[in-house]
């Protein structure tokens, strides 16, 4: 490490073997498929046609879609390949079924329960949902008002997993949302392994 003429600190890599191994590890991909997973939907006993695929199957397809950033058709082709490599002869839903089911999907989020109670860390971040691009605003100025929403996160201090989410307007601080973030995990107490994603929305 040395100081350059511009005053910036320049780092020199000396552990090239570990550095190369770390770069290679970034590209590793491992996907586990549980053979006991309920891929096909169970009969509901209600009148009318039952759903063919379970919520878990639809969520798996949408997870692969978000992970690789592909359109639905390419995603389902990838899912078919993954099932084939895993030796599973499960049918793959078509893109229209996945597109329709994602609107009312009850998302299940797995988490590891803490060993000694829940010690929660609270933080928040802003999300811009209406406005102009950063480059255009910097070059030509903003022509309309940008609108933001604040996302408050409750994170398990031991497992570093998100346990609670609350969405508010931009003027709401972290302190007023502390009670809501603590209440959300309490609503799911007694469950472990998998639960619906808990969230709260405040404001317009």
N, C-alpha and C. Protein backbone atom coordinates (compact mmCIF):
# COMPACT_ATOMS: atom_id res chain seq x y z
N UNK A 1 0.85 -1.19 0.00
CA UNK A 1 0.00 0.00 0.00
C UNK A 1 0.88 1.23 0.00
N UNK A 2 0.59 2.19 -0.87
CA UNK A 2 1.39 3.41 -0.94
C UNK A 2 0.50 4.59 -1.32
N UNK A 3 0.98 5.77 -1.07
CA UNK A 3 0.27 7.00 -1.36
C UNK A 3 0.66 7.50 -2.74
N UNK A 4 -0.30 7.74 -3.61
CA UNK A 4 -0.03 8.23 -4.96
C UNK A 4 0.07 9.74 -4.96
N UNK A 5 0.39 10.31 -6.13
CA UNK A 5 0.53 11.76 -6.24
C UNK A 5 -0.79 12.49 -6.04
N UNK A 6 -1.90 11.81 -6.27
CA UNK A 6 -3.21 12.43 -6.09
C UNK A 6 -3.73 12.28 -4.66
N UNK A 7 -2.99 11.66 -3.81
CA UNK A 7 -3.41 11.51 -2.43
C UNK A 7 -4.29 10.31 -2.16
N UNK A 8 -4.53 9.47 -3.16
CA UNK A 8 -5.36 8.30 -2.96
C UNK A 8 -4.49 7.11 -2.54
N UNK A 9 -5.10 6.25 -1.76
CA UNK A 9 -4.39 5.06 -1.29
C UNK A 9 -4.51 3.96 -2.34
N UNK A 10 -3.40 3.41 -2.77
CA UNK A 10 -3.37 2.35 -3.75
C UNK A 10 -2.95 1.06 -3.08
N UNK A 11 -3.74 0.02 -3.29
CA UNK A 11 -3.48 -1.27 -2.68
C UNK A 11 -2.83 -2.20 -3.71
N UNK A 12 -1.87 -2.95 -3.24
CA UNK A 12 -1.18 -3.92 -4.09
C UNK A 12 -1.49 -5.33 -3.61
N UNK A 13 -1.98 -6.15 -4.52
CA UNK A 13 -2.35 -7.51 -4.18
C UNK A 13 -1.11 -8.38 -4.04
N UNK A 14 -1.00 -9.04 -2.91
CA UNK A 14 0.14 -9.93 -2.66
C UNK A 14 -0.27 -11.39 -2.55
N UNK A 15 -1.48 -11.65 -2.10
CA UNK A 15 -1.95 -13.04 -1.96
C UNK A 15 -2.75 -13.43 -3.20
N UNK A 16 -2.06 -13.61 -4.32
CA UNK A 16 -2.73 -13.84 -5.59
C UNK A 16 -3.48 -15.16 -5.59
N UNK A 17 -3.00 -16.18 -4.93
CA UNK A 17 -3.68 -17.47 -4.93
C UNK A 17 -5.05 -17.38 -4.27
N UNK A 18 -5.08 -16.76 -3.10
CA UNK A 18 -6.36 -16.58 -2.42
C UNK A 18 -7.26 -15.61 -3.18
N UNK A 19 -6.66 -14.60 -3.80
CA UNK A 19 -7.45 -13.62 -4.56
C UNK A 19 -8.12 -14.28 -5.76
N UNK A 20 -7.37 -15.11 -6.50
CA UNK A 20 -7.95 -15.80 -7.64
C UNK A 20 -9.03 -16.79 -7.22
N UNK A 21 -8.81 -17.47 -6.10
CA UNK A 21 -9.83 -18.40 -5.61
C UNK A 21 -11.10 -17.68 -5.21
N UNK A 22 -10.95 -16.48 -4.64
CA UNK A 22 -12.14 -15.72 -4.25
C UNK A 22 -12.91 -15.26 -5.47
N UNK A 23 -12.21 -14.85 -6.53
CA UNK A 23 -12.89 -14.43 -7.76
C UNK A 23 -13.62 -15.60 -8.41
N UNK A 24 -13.01 -16.78 -8.39
CA UNK A 24 -13.67 -17.95 -8.96
C UNK A 24 -14.90 -18.34 -8.14
N UNK A 25 -14.83 -18.16 -6.82
CA UNK A 25 -15.95 -18.53 -5.96
C UNK A 25 -17.18 -17.66 -6.23
N UNK A 26 -16.96 -16.44 -6.73
CA UNK A 26 -18.09 -15.58 -7.02
C UNK A 26 -18.97 -16.14 -8.13
N UNK A 27 -18.41 -16.95 -9.00
CA UNK A 27 -19.18 -17.51 -10.10
C UNK A 27 -19.77 -18.88 -9.82
N UNK A 28 -19.60 -19.40 -8.62
CA UNK A 28 -20.14 -20.71 -8.31
C UNK A 28 -21.66 -20.64 -8.20
N UNK A 29 -22.31 -21.69 -8.66
CA UNK A 29 -23.76 -21.78 -8.62
C UNK A 29 -24.16 -23.16 -8.15
N UNK A 30 -24.90 -23.22 -7.07
CA UNK A 30 -25.39 -24.48 -6.53
C UNK A 30 -26.87 -24.34 -6.23
N UNK A 31 -27.66 -25.24 -6.78
CA UNK A 31 -29.11 -25.23 -6.59
C UNK A 31 -29.52 -26.58 -6.04
N UNK A 32 -30.18 -26.57 -4.88
CA UNK A 32 -30.69 -27.79 -4.27
C UNK A 32 -32.18 -27.90 -4.56
N UNK A 33 -32.60 -29.06 -4.99
CA UNK A 33 -34.01 -29.36 -5.24
C UNK A 33 -34.44 -30.49 -4.31
N UNK A 34 -35.40 -30.21 -3.46
CA UNK A 34 -35.91 -31.21 -2.53
C UNK A 34 -36.87 -32.14 -3.28
N UNK A 35 -36.54 -33.43 -3.30
CA UNK A 35 -37.39 -34.39 -4.00
C UNK A 35 -38.73 -34.57 -3.31
N UNK A 36 -38.83 -34.21 -2.04
CA UNK A 36 -40.11 -34.29 -1.33
C UNK A 36 -40.92 -33.02 -1.47
N UNK A 37 -40.47 -32.10 -2.29
CA UNK A 37 -41.17 -30.84 -2.50
C UNK A 37 -42.53 -31.10 -3.17
N UNK A 38 -43.55 -30.40 -2.69
CA UNK A 38 -44.89 -30.54 -3.25
C UNK A 38 -44.98 -29.71 -4.52
N UNK A 39 -44.63 -30.31 -5.65
CA UNK A 39 -44.58 -29.58 -6.93
C UNK A 39 -45.97 -29.41 -7.52
N UNK A 40 -46.78 -30.46 -7.47
CA UNK A 40 -48.14 -30.40 -8.00
C UNK A 40 -49.10 -30.03 -6.88
N UNK A 41 -50.12 -29.28 -7.23
CA UNK A 41 -51.08 -28.80 -6.24
C UNK A 41 -51.98 -29.93 -5.75
N UNK A 42 -52.34 -29.85 -4.49
CA UNK A 42 -53.24 -30.83 -3.90
C UNK A 42 -54.68 -30.48 -4.24
N UNK A 43 -55.55 -31.48 -4.36
CA UNK A 43 -56.97 -31.20 -4.61
C UNK A 43 -57.58 -30.40 -3.46
N UNK A 44 -58.36 -29.42 -3.81
CA UNK A 44 -58.98 -28.55 -2.79
C UNK A 44 -60.35 -29.04 -2.37
N UNK A 45 -60.98 -29.87 -3.17
CA UNK A 45 -62.33 -30.33 -2.85
C UNK A 45 -63.42 -29.34 -3.25
N UNK A 46 -63.04 -28.21 -3.82
CA UNK A 46 -64.01 -27.22 -4.24
C UNK A 46 -64.47 -27.49 -5.66
N UNK A 47 -65.56 -26.88 -6.03
CA UNK A 47 -66.10 -27.04 -7.36
C UNK A 47 -65.23 -26.29 -8.37
N UNK A 48 -65.16 -26.79 -9.58
CA UNK A 48 -64.35 -26.15 -10.60
C UNK A 48 -63.01 -26.84 -10.76
N UNK A 49 -62.28 -26.37 -11.74
CA UNK A 49 -60.98 -26.96 -12.04
C UNK A 49 -59.94 -26.56 -11.00
N UNK A 50 -59.19 -27.53 -10.51
CA UNK A 50 -58.15 -27.25 -9.52
C UNK A 50 -56.87 -26.79 -10.20
N UNK A 51 -56.03 -26.10 -9.46
CA UNK A 51 -54.74 -25.69 -9.98
C UNK A 51 -53.84 -26.90 -10.13
N UNK A 52 -53.04 -26.91 -11.20
CA UNK A 52 -52.16 -28.04 -11.46
C UNK A 52 -50.87 -27.94 -10.67
N UNK A 53 -50.32 -26.73 -10.54
CA UNK A 53 -49.02 -26.54 -9.88
C UNK A 53 -49.22 -25.86 -8.53
N UNK A 54 -48.39 -26.23 -7.59
CA UNK A 54 -48.46 -25.64 -6.25
C UNK A 54 -47.82 -24.25 -6.24
N UNK A 55 -48.04 -23.54 -5.14
CA UNK A 55 -47.40 -22.23 -4.98
C UNK A 55 -45.89 -22.35 -4.92
N UNK A 56 -45.39 -23.45 -4.36
CA UNK A 56 -43.95 -23.64 -4.29
C UNK A 56 -43.33 -23.76 -5.68
N UNK A 57 -44.02 -24.43 -6.60
CA UNK A 57 -43.50 -24.56 -7.96
C UNK A 57 -43.47 -23.21 -8.66
N UNK A 58 -44.52 -22.41 -8.50
CA UNK A 58 -44.56 -21.09 -9.13
C UNK A 58 -43.49 -20.19 -8.52
N UNK A 59 -43.32 -20.25 -7.21
CA UNK A 59 -42.31 -19.43 -6.55
C UNK A 59 -40.91 -19.83 -7.00
N UNK A 60 -40.67 -21.12 -7.20
CA UNK A 60 -39.36 -21.56 -7.68
C UNK A 60 -39.07 -20.98 -9.06
N UNK A 61 -40.05 -21.02 -9.95
CA UNK A 61 -39.85 -20.47 -11.30
C UNK A 61 -39.59 -18.96 -11.24
N UNK A 62 -40.32 -18.25 -10.41
CA UNK A 62 -40.12 -16.81 -10.30
C UNK A 62 -38.79 -16.47 -9.63
N UNK A 63 -38.33 -17.32 -8.72
CA UNK A 63 -37.03 -17.10 -8.10
C UNK A 63 -35.91 -17.23 -9.12
N UNK A 64 -35.99 -18.24 -9.98
CA UNK A 64 -35.00 -18.39 -11.05
C UNK A 64 -35.06 -17.21 -12.00
N UNK A 65 -36.25 -16.72 -12.28
CA UNK A 65 -36.41 -15.56 -13.16
C UNK A 65 -35.71 -14.33 -12.60
N UNK A 66 -35.93 -14.05 -11.31
CA UNK A 66 -35.29 -12.89 -10.69
C UNK A 66 -33.79 -13.09 -10.53
N UNK A 67 -33.36 -14.31 -10.29
CA UNK A 67 -31.94 -14.57 -10.07
C UNK A 67 -31.12 -14.34 -11.32
N UNK A 68 -31.64 -14.77 -12.47
CA UNK A 68 -30.89 -14.65 -13.72
C UNK A 68 -31.38 -13.51 -14.60
N UNK A 69 -32.46 -12.83 -14.22
CA UNK A 69 -32.93 -11.69 -14.99
C UNK A 69 -33.39 -12.03 -16.38
N UNK A 70 -34.08 -13.16 -16.54
CA UNK A 70 -34.52 -13.60 -17.84
C UNK A 70 -36.02 -13.42 -18.00
N UNK A 71 -36.52 -13.33 -19.24
CA UNK A 71 -37.97 -13.34 -19.46
C UNK A 71 -38.56 -14.68 -19.07
N UNK A 72 -39.88 -14.74 -19.04
CA UNK A 72 -40.54 -15.94 -18.53
C UNK A 72 -40.27 -17.16 -19.40
N UNK A 73 -40.30 -17.00 -20.72
CA UNK A 73 -40.10 -18.16 -21.59
C UNK A 73 -38.71 -18.76 -21.40
N UNK A 74 -37.67 -17.90 -21.38
CA UNK A 74 -36.32 -18.41 -21.16
C UNK A 74 -36.16 -18.98 -19.76
N UNK A 75 -36.85 -18.39 -18.80
CA UNK A 75 -36.77 -18.89 -17.43
C UNK A 75 -37.33 -20.31 -17.33
N UNK A 76 -38.46 -20.54 -17.96
CA UNK A 76 -39.07 -21.87 -17.89
C UNK A 76 -38.23 -22.90 -18.64
N UNK A 77 -37.53 -22.47 -19.68
CA UNK A 77 -36.59 -23.38 -20.33
C UNK A 77 -35.44 -23.76 -19.41
N UNK A 78 -34.95 -22.78 -18.64
CA UNK A 78 -33.90 -23.05 -17.66
C UNK A 78 -34.40 -23.97 -16.56
N UNK A 79 -35.63 -23.74 -16.09
CA UNK A 79 -36.21 -24.60 -15.06
C UNK A 79 -36.33 -26.03 -15.56
N UNK A 80 -36.74 -26.19 -16.80
CA UNK A 80 -36.84 -27.53 -17.37
C UNK A 80 -35.48 -28.22 -17.42
N UNK A 81 -34.44 -27.45 -17.75
CA UNK A 81 -33.09 -28.02 -17.78
C UNK A 81 -32.63 -28.41 -16.38
N UNK A 82 -32.92 -27.56 -15.38
CA UNK A 82 -32.52 -27.87 -14.01
C UNK A 82 -33.21 -29.13 -13.50
N UNK A 83 -34.50 -29.25 -13.79
CA UNK A 83 -35.21 -30.45 -13.36
C UNK A 83 -34.67 -31.69 -14.05
N UNK A 84 -34.30 -31.55 -15.33
CA UNK A 84 -33.73 -32.69 -16.04
C UNK A 84 -32.39 -33.11 -15.48
N UNK A 85 -31.52 -32.13 -15.14
CA UNK A 85 -30.22 -32.47 -14.56
C UNK A 85 -30.35 -33.07 -13.17
N UNK A 86 -31.43 -32.71 -12.46
CA UNK A 86 -31.67 -33.29 -11.14
C UNK A 86 -32.35 -34.65 -11.21
N UNK A 87 -32.68 -35.09 -12.41
CA UNK A 87 -33.33 -36.39 -12.56
C UNK A 87 -34.78 -36.40 -12.13
N UNK A 88 -35.46 -35.26 -12.22
CA UNK A 88 -36.86 -35.16 -11.82
C UNK A 88 -37.72 -35.02 -13.07
N UNK A 89 -38.76 -35.81 -13.16
CA UNK A 89 -39.65 -35.77 -14.32
C UNK A 89 -40.89 -34.91 -14.05
N UNK A 90 -40.70 -33.84 -13.30
CA UNK A 90 -41.82 -32.96 -12.99
C UNK A 90 -42.18 -32.11 -14.20
N UNK A 91 -43.45 -31.87 -14.45
CA UNK A 91 -43.83 -30.97 -15.55
C UNK A 91 -43.52 -29.52 -15.19
N UNK A 92 -43.30 -28.72 -16.22
CA UNK A 92 -42.96 -27.31 -16.04
C UNK A 92 -44.16 -26.46 -16.46
N UNK A 93 -44.60 -25.52 -15.64
CA UNK A 93 -45.74 -24.68 -16.03
C UNK A 93 -45.40 -23.80 -17.22
N UNK A 94 -46.42 -23.45 -17.99
CA UNK A 94 -46.19 -22.55 -19.12
C UNK A 94 -46.13 -21.11 -18.62
N UNK A 95 -45.65 -20.23 -19.49
CA UNK A 95 -45.39 -18.85 -19.05
C UNK A 95 -46.67 -18.10 -18.71
N UNK A 96 -47.78 -18.42 -19.37
CA UNK A 96 -49.03 -17.74 -19.06
C UNK A 96 -49.53 -18.11 -17.66
N UNK A 97 -49.32 -19.38 -17.26
CA UNK A 97 -49.71 -19.79 -15.92
C UNK A 97 -48.89 -19.09 -14.85
N UNK A 98 -47.57 -19.01 -15.06
CA UNK A 98 -46.71 -18.34 -14.09
C UNK A 98 -47.06 -16.85 -14.02
N UNK A 99 -47.31 -16.23 -15.16
CA UNK A 99 -47.65 -14.80 -15.19
C UNK A 99 -48.95 -14.54 -14.45
N UNK A 100 -49.91 -15.44 -14.59
CA UNK A 100 -51.21 -15.24 -13.94
C UNK A 100 -51.13 -15.52 -12.45
N UNK A 101 -50.40 -16.55 -12.07
CA UNK A 101 -50.34 -16.95 -10.66
C UNK A 101 -49.51 -16.00 -9.81
N UNK A 102 -48.55 -15.30 -10.40
CA UNK A 102 -47.68 -14.45 -9.60
C UNK A 102 -48.42 -13.27 -8.97
N UNK A 103 -49.59 -12.92 -9.51
CA UNK A 103 -50.34 -11.79 -8.97
C UNK A 103 -50.91 -12.09 -7.58
N UNK A 104 -51.26 -13.33 -7.34
CA UNK A 104 -51.87 -13.70 -6.06
C UNK A 104 -51.05 -14.74 -5.30
N UNK A 105 -49.76 -14.81 -5.59
CA UNK A 105 -48.91 -15.82 -4.96
C UNK A 105 -48.62 -15.47 -3.51
N UNK A 106 -48.80 -16.45 -2.63
CA UNK A 106 -48.46 -16.29 -1.21
C UNK A 106 -47.00 -16.70 -1.04
N UNK A 107 -46.11 -15.72 -1.04
CA UNK A 107 -44.67 -15.99 -1.05
C UNK A 107 -44.25 -16.57 0.29
N UNK A 108 -43.51 -17.67 0.25
CA UNK A 108 -42.97 -18.32 1.44
C UNK A 108 -41.47 -18.06 1.50
N UNK A 109 -41.01 -17.50 2.60
CA UNK A 109 -39.61 -17.16 2.78
C UNK A 109 -39.03 -18.01 3.90
N UNK A 110 -38.00 -18.78 3.58
CA UNK A 110 -37.35 -19.62 4.59
C UNK A 110 -36.39 -18.79 5.44
N UNK A 111 -36.28 -19.15 6.69
CA UNK A 111 -35.35 -18.46 7.58
C UNK A 111 -34.87 -19.44 8.64
N UNK A 112 -33.74 -19.11 9.22
CA UNK A 112 -33.18 -19.88 10.31
C UNK A 112 -33.50 -19.18 11.62
N UNK A 113 -34.19 -19.86 12.48
CA UNK A 113 -34.57 -19.26 13.75
C UNK A 113 -33.35 -19.04 14.63
N UNK A 114 -33.37 -17.99 15.43
CA UNK A 114 -32.27 -17.69 16.34
C UNK A 114 -32.27 -18.67 17.50
N UNK A 115 -31.07 -18.94 18.03
CA UNK A 115 -30.94 -19.87 19.14
C UNK A 115 -31.36 -19.25 20.47
N UNK A 116 -31.08 -17.97 20.66
CA UNK A 116 -31.33 -17.32 21.94
C UNK A 116 -32.20 -16.08 21.74
N UNK A 117 -33.42 -16.28 21.32
CA UNK A 117 -34.31 -15.14 21.14
C UNK A 117 -33.98 -14.37 19.88
N UNK A 118 -34.71 -13.32 19.67
CA UNK A 118 -34.55 -12.50 18.47
C UNK A 118 -33.99 -11.14 18.84
N UNK A 119 -32.77 -10.85 18.41
CA UNK A 119 -32.16 -9.54 18.56
C UNK A 119 -32.20 -8.88 17.20
N UNK A 120 -33.02 -7.85 17.09
CA UNK A 120 -33.32 -7.27 15.78
C UNK A 120 -32.55 -5.98 15.57
N UNK A 121 -31.98 -5.84 14.37
CA UNK A 121 -31.35 -4.61 13.92
C UNK A 121 -32.29 -3.91 12.96
N UNK A 122 -32.45 -2.61 13.11
CA UNK A 122 -33.37 -1.84 12.28
C UNK A 122 -32.57 -0.90 11.38
N UNK A 123 -32.97 -0.84 10.14
CA UNK A 123 -32.35 0.06 9.17
C UNK A 123 -33.39 0.40 8.11
N UNK A 124 -33.11 1.39 7.30
CA UNK A 124 -34.05 1.80 6.27
C UNK A 124 -33.29 2.27 5.05
N UNK A 125 -33.97 2.25 3.92
CA UNK A 125 -33.40 2.71 2.66
C UNK A 125 -34.52 3.32 1.83
N UNK A 126 -34.17 4.20 0.92
CA UNK A 126 -35.14 4.87 0.07
C UNK A 126 -35.26 4.21 -1.29
N UNK A 127 -36.47 4.19 -1.83
CA UNK A 127 -36.75 3.65 -3.15
C UNK A 127 -37.48 4.71 -3.96
N UNK A 128 -36.91 5.07 -5.09
CA UNK A 128 -37.55 6.04 -5.98
C UNK A 128 -38.50 5.30 -6.91
N UNK A 129 -39.78 5.64 -6.87
CA UNK A 129 -40.75 4.93 -7.71
C UNK A 129 -41.33 5.84 -8.79
N UNK A 130 -41.03 7.13 -8.77
CA UNK A 130 -41.51 8.03 -9.81
C UNK A 130 -40.51 9.17 -9.94
N UNK A 131 -40.02 9.39 -11.13
CA UNK A 131 -39.06 10.47 -11.35
C UNK A 131 -38.19 10.20 -12.56
N UNK A 132 -37.24 11.08 -12.77
CA UNK A 132 -36.38 11.00 -13.93
C UNK A 132 -35.06 10.32 -13.57
N UNK A 133 -34.33 9.93 -14.59
CA UNK A 133 -33.07 9.26 -14.38
C UNK A 133 -32.02 10.18 -13.78
N UNK A 134 -31.04 9.57 -13.12
CA UNK A 134 -30.00 10.35 -12.45
C UNK A 134 -29.15 11.12 -13.46
N UNK A 135 -28.85 10.51 -14.63
CA UNK A 135 -28.03 11.19 -15.63
C UNK A 135 -28.76 12.41 -16.18
N UNK A 136 -30.03 12.26 -16.47
CA UNK A 136 -30.80 13.38 -17.02
C UNK A 136 -30.94 14.49 -16.00
N UNK A 137 -31.15 14.14 -14.75
CA UNK A 137 -31.28 15.15 -13.70
C UNK A 137 -29.97 15.91 -13.51
N UNK A 138 -28.83 15.21 -13.59
CA UNK A 138 -27.54 15.86 -13.40
C UNK A 138 -27.19 16.78 -14.56
N UNK A 139 -27.52 16.39 -15.79
CA UNK A 139 -27.17 17.16 -16.97
C UNK A 139 -28.13 18.32 -17.22
N UNK A 140 -29.42 18.05 -17.09
CA UNK A 140 -30.42 19.04 -17.51
C UNK A 140 -31.32 19.51 -16.38
N UNK A 141 -31.13 18.96 -15.18
CA UNK A 141 -31.97 19.37 -14.07
C UNK A 141 -33.28 18.60 -14.04
N UNK A 142 -33.92 18.62 -12.89
CA UNK A 142 -35.18 17.90 -12.73
C UNK A 142 -36.33 18.77 -13.21
N UNK A 143 -37.19 18.19 -14.02
CA UNK A 143 -38.35 18.90 -14.54
C UNK A 143 -39.62 18.56 -13.79
N UNK A 144 -39.61 17.53 -13.04
CA UNK A 144 -40.75 17.17 -12.21
C UNK A 144 -40.25 16.59 -10.90
N UNK A 145 -41.11 16.63 -9.93
CA UNK A 145 -40.72 16.21 -8.58
C UNK A 145 -40.60 14.69 -8.50
N UNK A 146 -39.51 14.24 -7.91
CA UNK A 146 -39.32 12.81 -7.71
C UNK A 146 -39.98 12.38 -6.41
N UNK A 147 -40.57 11.21 -6.43
CA UNK A 147 -41.25 10.68 -5.26
C UNK A 147 -40.53 9.44 -4.77
N UNK A 148 -40.46 9.34 -3.45
CA UNK A 148 -39.72 8.26 -2.82
C UNK A 148 -40.61 7.55 -1.81
N UNK A 149 -40.27 6.32 -1.55
CA UNK A 149 -40.84 5.56 -0.44
C UNK A 149 -39.69 4.99 0.39
N UNK A 150 -39.90 4.92 1.67
CA UNK A 150 -38.86 4.41 2.56
C UNK A 150 -39.20 2.99 2.99
N UNK A 151 -38.22 2.10 2.86
CA UNK A 151 -38.38 0.70 3.24
C UNK A 151 -37.61 0.47 4.54
N UNK A 152 -38.31 0.11 5.60
CA UNK A 152 -37.70 -0.18 6.91
C UNK A 152 -37.51 -1.68 7.03
N UNK A 153 -36.32 -2.09 7.42
CA UNK A 153 -35.96 -3.50 7.50
C UNK A 153 -35.63 -3.88 8.94
N UNK A 154 -36.16 -5.02 9.37
CA UNK A 154 -35.80 -5.60 10.65
C UNK A 154 -34.96 -6.85 10.40
N UNK A 155 -33.71 -6.85 10.84
CA UNK A 155 -32.75 -7.89 10.51
C UNK A 155 -32.37 -8.64 11.79
N UNK A 156 -32.37 -9.96 11.70
CA UNK A 156 -31.94 -10.80 12.82
C UNK A 156 -30.44 -10.62 13.01
N UNK A 157 -30.04 -10.20 14.20
CA UNK A 157 -28.63 -9.91 14.45
C UNK A 157 -27.77 -11.17 14.40
N UNK A 158 -28.33 -12.34 14.67
CA UNK A 158 -27.54 -13.56 14.68
C UNK A 158 -27.41 -14.17 13.29
N UNK A 159 -28.53 -14.29 12.56
CA UNK A 159 -28.51 -14.94 11.25
C UNK A 159 -28.38 -13.95 10.10
N UNK A 160 -28.54 -12.64 10.39
CA UNK A 160 -28.49 -11.58 9.36
C UNK A 160 -29.53 -11.78 8.27
N UNK A 161 -30.67 -12.34 8.63
CA UNK A 161 -31.76 -12.51 7.70
C UNK A 161 -32.85 -11.49 7.99
N UNK A 162 -33.52 -11.04 6.95
CA UNK A 162 -34.58 -10.06 7.10
C UNK A 162 -35.81 -10.75 7.67
N UNK A 163 -36.31 -10.23 8.78
CA UNK A 163 -37.47 -10.81 9.45
C UNK A 163 -38.70 -9.94 9.36
N UNK A 164 -38.54 -8.66 9.04
CA UNK A 164 -39.69 -7.77 8.97
C UNK A 164 -39.41 -6.67 7.96
N UNK A 165 -40.46 -6.26 7.25
CA UNK A 165 -40.36 -5.19 6.26
C UNK A 165 -41.55 -4.26 6.44
N UNK A 166 -41.30 -2.98 6.41
CA UNK A 166 -42.37 -1.99 6.49
C UNK A 166 -42.08 -0.89 5.47
N UNK A 167 -43.10 -0.49 4.74
CA UNK A 167 -42.98 0.55 3.71
C UNK A 167 -43.77 1.76 4.16
N UNK A 168 -43.12 2.92 4.17
CA UNK A 168 -43.76 4.16 4.60
C UNK A 168 -43.43 5.27 3.62
N UNK A 169 -44.00 6.42 3.87
CA UNK A 169 -43.63 7.61 3.11
C UNK A 169 -42.26 8.11 3.56
N UNK A 170 -41.73 9.06 2.83
CA UNK A 170 -40.34 9.46 3.03
C UNK A 170 -40.12 10.19 4.35
N UNK A 171 -41.15 10.81 4.91
CA UNK A 171 -40.95 11.61 6.11
C UNK A 171 -40.99 10.79 7.40
N UNK A 172 -41.30 9.51 7.34
CA UNK A 172 -41.38 8.68 8.53
C UNK A 172 -39.98 8.18 8.88
N UNK A 173 -39.57 8.38 10.12
CA UNK A 173 -38.24 7.96 10.56
C UNK A 173 -38.21 6.53 11.04
N UNK A 174 -37.02 6.10 11.50
CA UNK A 174 -36.86 4.73 11.97
C UNK A 174 -37.48 4.52 13.35
N UNK A 175 -37.41 5.51 14.22
CA UNK A 175 -37.91 5.34 15.58
C UNK A 175 -39.41 5.06 15.64
N UNK A 176 -40.26 5.77 14.89
CA UNK A 176 -41.69 5.44 14.96
C UNK A 176 -42.04 4.06 14.43
N UNK A 177 -41.18 3.47 13.61
CA UNK A 177 -41.47 2.17 13.02
C UNK A 177 -40.90 1.01 13.83
N UNK A 178 -40.21 1.32 14.94
CA UNK A 178 -39.59 0.25 15.72
C UNK A 178 -40.64 -0.70 16.28
N UNK A 179 -41.75 -0.17 16.77
CA UNK A 179 -42.80 -1.04 17.34
C UNK A 179 -43.40 -1.94 16.28
N UNK A 180 -43.61 -1.42 15.06
CA UNK A 180 -44.17 -2.25 13.99
C UNK A 180 -43.21 -3.34 13.57
N UNK A 181 -41.92 -3.04 13.50
CA UNK A 181 -40.95 -4.05 13.09
C UNK A 181 -40.83 -5.17 14.11
N UNK A 182 -41.02 -4.85 15.39
CA UNK A 182 -40.95 -5.87 16.42
C UNK A 182 -42.23 -6.70 16.44
N UNK A 183 -43.37 -6.08 16.12
CA UNK A 183 -44.66 -6.78 16.18
C UNK A 183 -44.79 -7.81 15.06
N UNK A 184 -44.22 -7.53 13.89
CA UNK A 184 -44.40 -8.42 12.74
C UNK A 184 -43.85 -9.81 13.01
N UNK A 185 -42.60 -9.98 13.51
CA UNK A 185 -42.13 -11.36 13.80
C UNK A 185 -42.92 -12.04 14.90
N UNK A 186 -43.50 -11.27 15.84
CA UNK A 186 -44.28 -11.89 16.91
C UNK A 186 -45.54 -12.56 16.35
N UNK A 187 -46.07 -12.02 15.26
CA UNK A 187 -47.28 -12.60 14.68
C UNK A 187 -47.03 -14.00 14.14
N UNK A 188 -45.77 -14.31 13.80
CA UNK A 188 -45.44 -15.63 13.25
C UNK A 188 -44.72 -16.51 14.26
N UNK A 189 -44.76 -16.16 15.55
CA UNK A 189 -44.06 -16.95 16.56
C UNK A 189 -44.69 -18.34 16.65
N UNK A 190 -43.85 -19.33 16.80
CA UNK A 190 -44.33 -20.70 16.83
C UNK A 190 -44.11 -21.41 15.52
N UNK A 191 -43.83 -20.66 14.42
CA UNK A 191 -43.54 -21.27 13.14
C UNK A 191 -42.03 -21.25 12.93
N UNK A 192 -41.53 -22.21 12.20
CA UNK A 192 -40.11 -22.26 11.92
C UNK A 192 -39.90 -22.83 10.54
N UNK A 193 -38.81 -22.44 9.91
CA UNK A 193 -38.44 -22.99 8.61
C UNK A 193 -39.02 -22.23 7.46
N UNK A 194 -40.32 -21.95 7.45
CA UNK A 194 -40.93 -21.32 6.30
C UNK A 194 -42.15 -20.54 6.76
N UNK A 195 -42.30 -19.34 6.29
CA UNK A 195 -43.43 -18.52 6.67
C UNK A 195 -43.72 -17.53 5.55
N UNK A 196 -44.95 -16.98 5.48
CA UNK A 196 -45.22 -15.93 4.51
C UNK A 196 -44.39 -14.70 4.82
N UNK A 197 -44.03 -13.96 3.81
CA UNK A 197 -43.24 -12.76 4.00
C UNK A 197 -44.09 -11.73 4.72
N UNK A 198 -43.64 -11.32 5.90
CA UNK A 198 -44.37 -10.36 6.70
C UNK A 198 -44.00 -8.94 6.31
N UNK A 199 -44.98 -8.11 6.08
CA UNK A 199 -44.72 -6.73 5.69
C UNK A 199 -45.85 -5.85 6.20
N UNK A 200 -45.52 -4.59 6.37
CA UNK A 200 -46.50 -3.60 6.78
C UNK A 200 -46.35 -2.39 5.89
N UNK A 201 -47.47 -1.77 5.57
CA UNK A 201 -47.48 -0.59 4.71
C UNK A 201 -48.19 0.52 5.45
N UNK A 202 -47.55 1.66 5.53
CA UNK A 202 -48.13 2.80 6.20
C UNK A 202 -48.08 4.00 5.26
N UNK A 203 -49.12 4.76 5.28
CA UNK A 203 -49.18 5.95 4.41
C UNK A 203 -49.80 5.62 3.07
N UNK A 204 -49.87 6.65 2.23
CA UNK A 204 -50.46 6.49 0.91
C UNK A 204 -49.47 5.98 -0.09
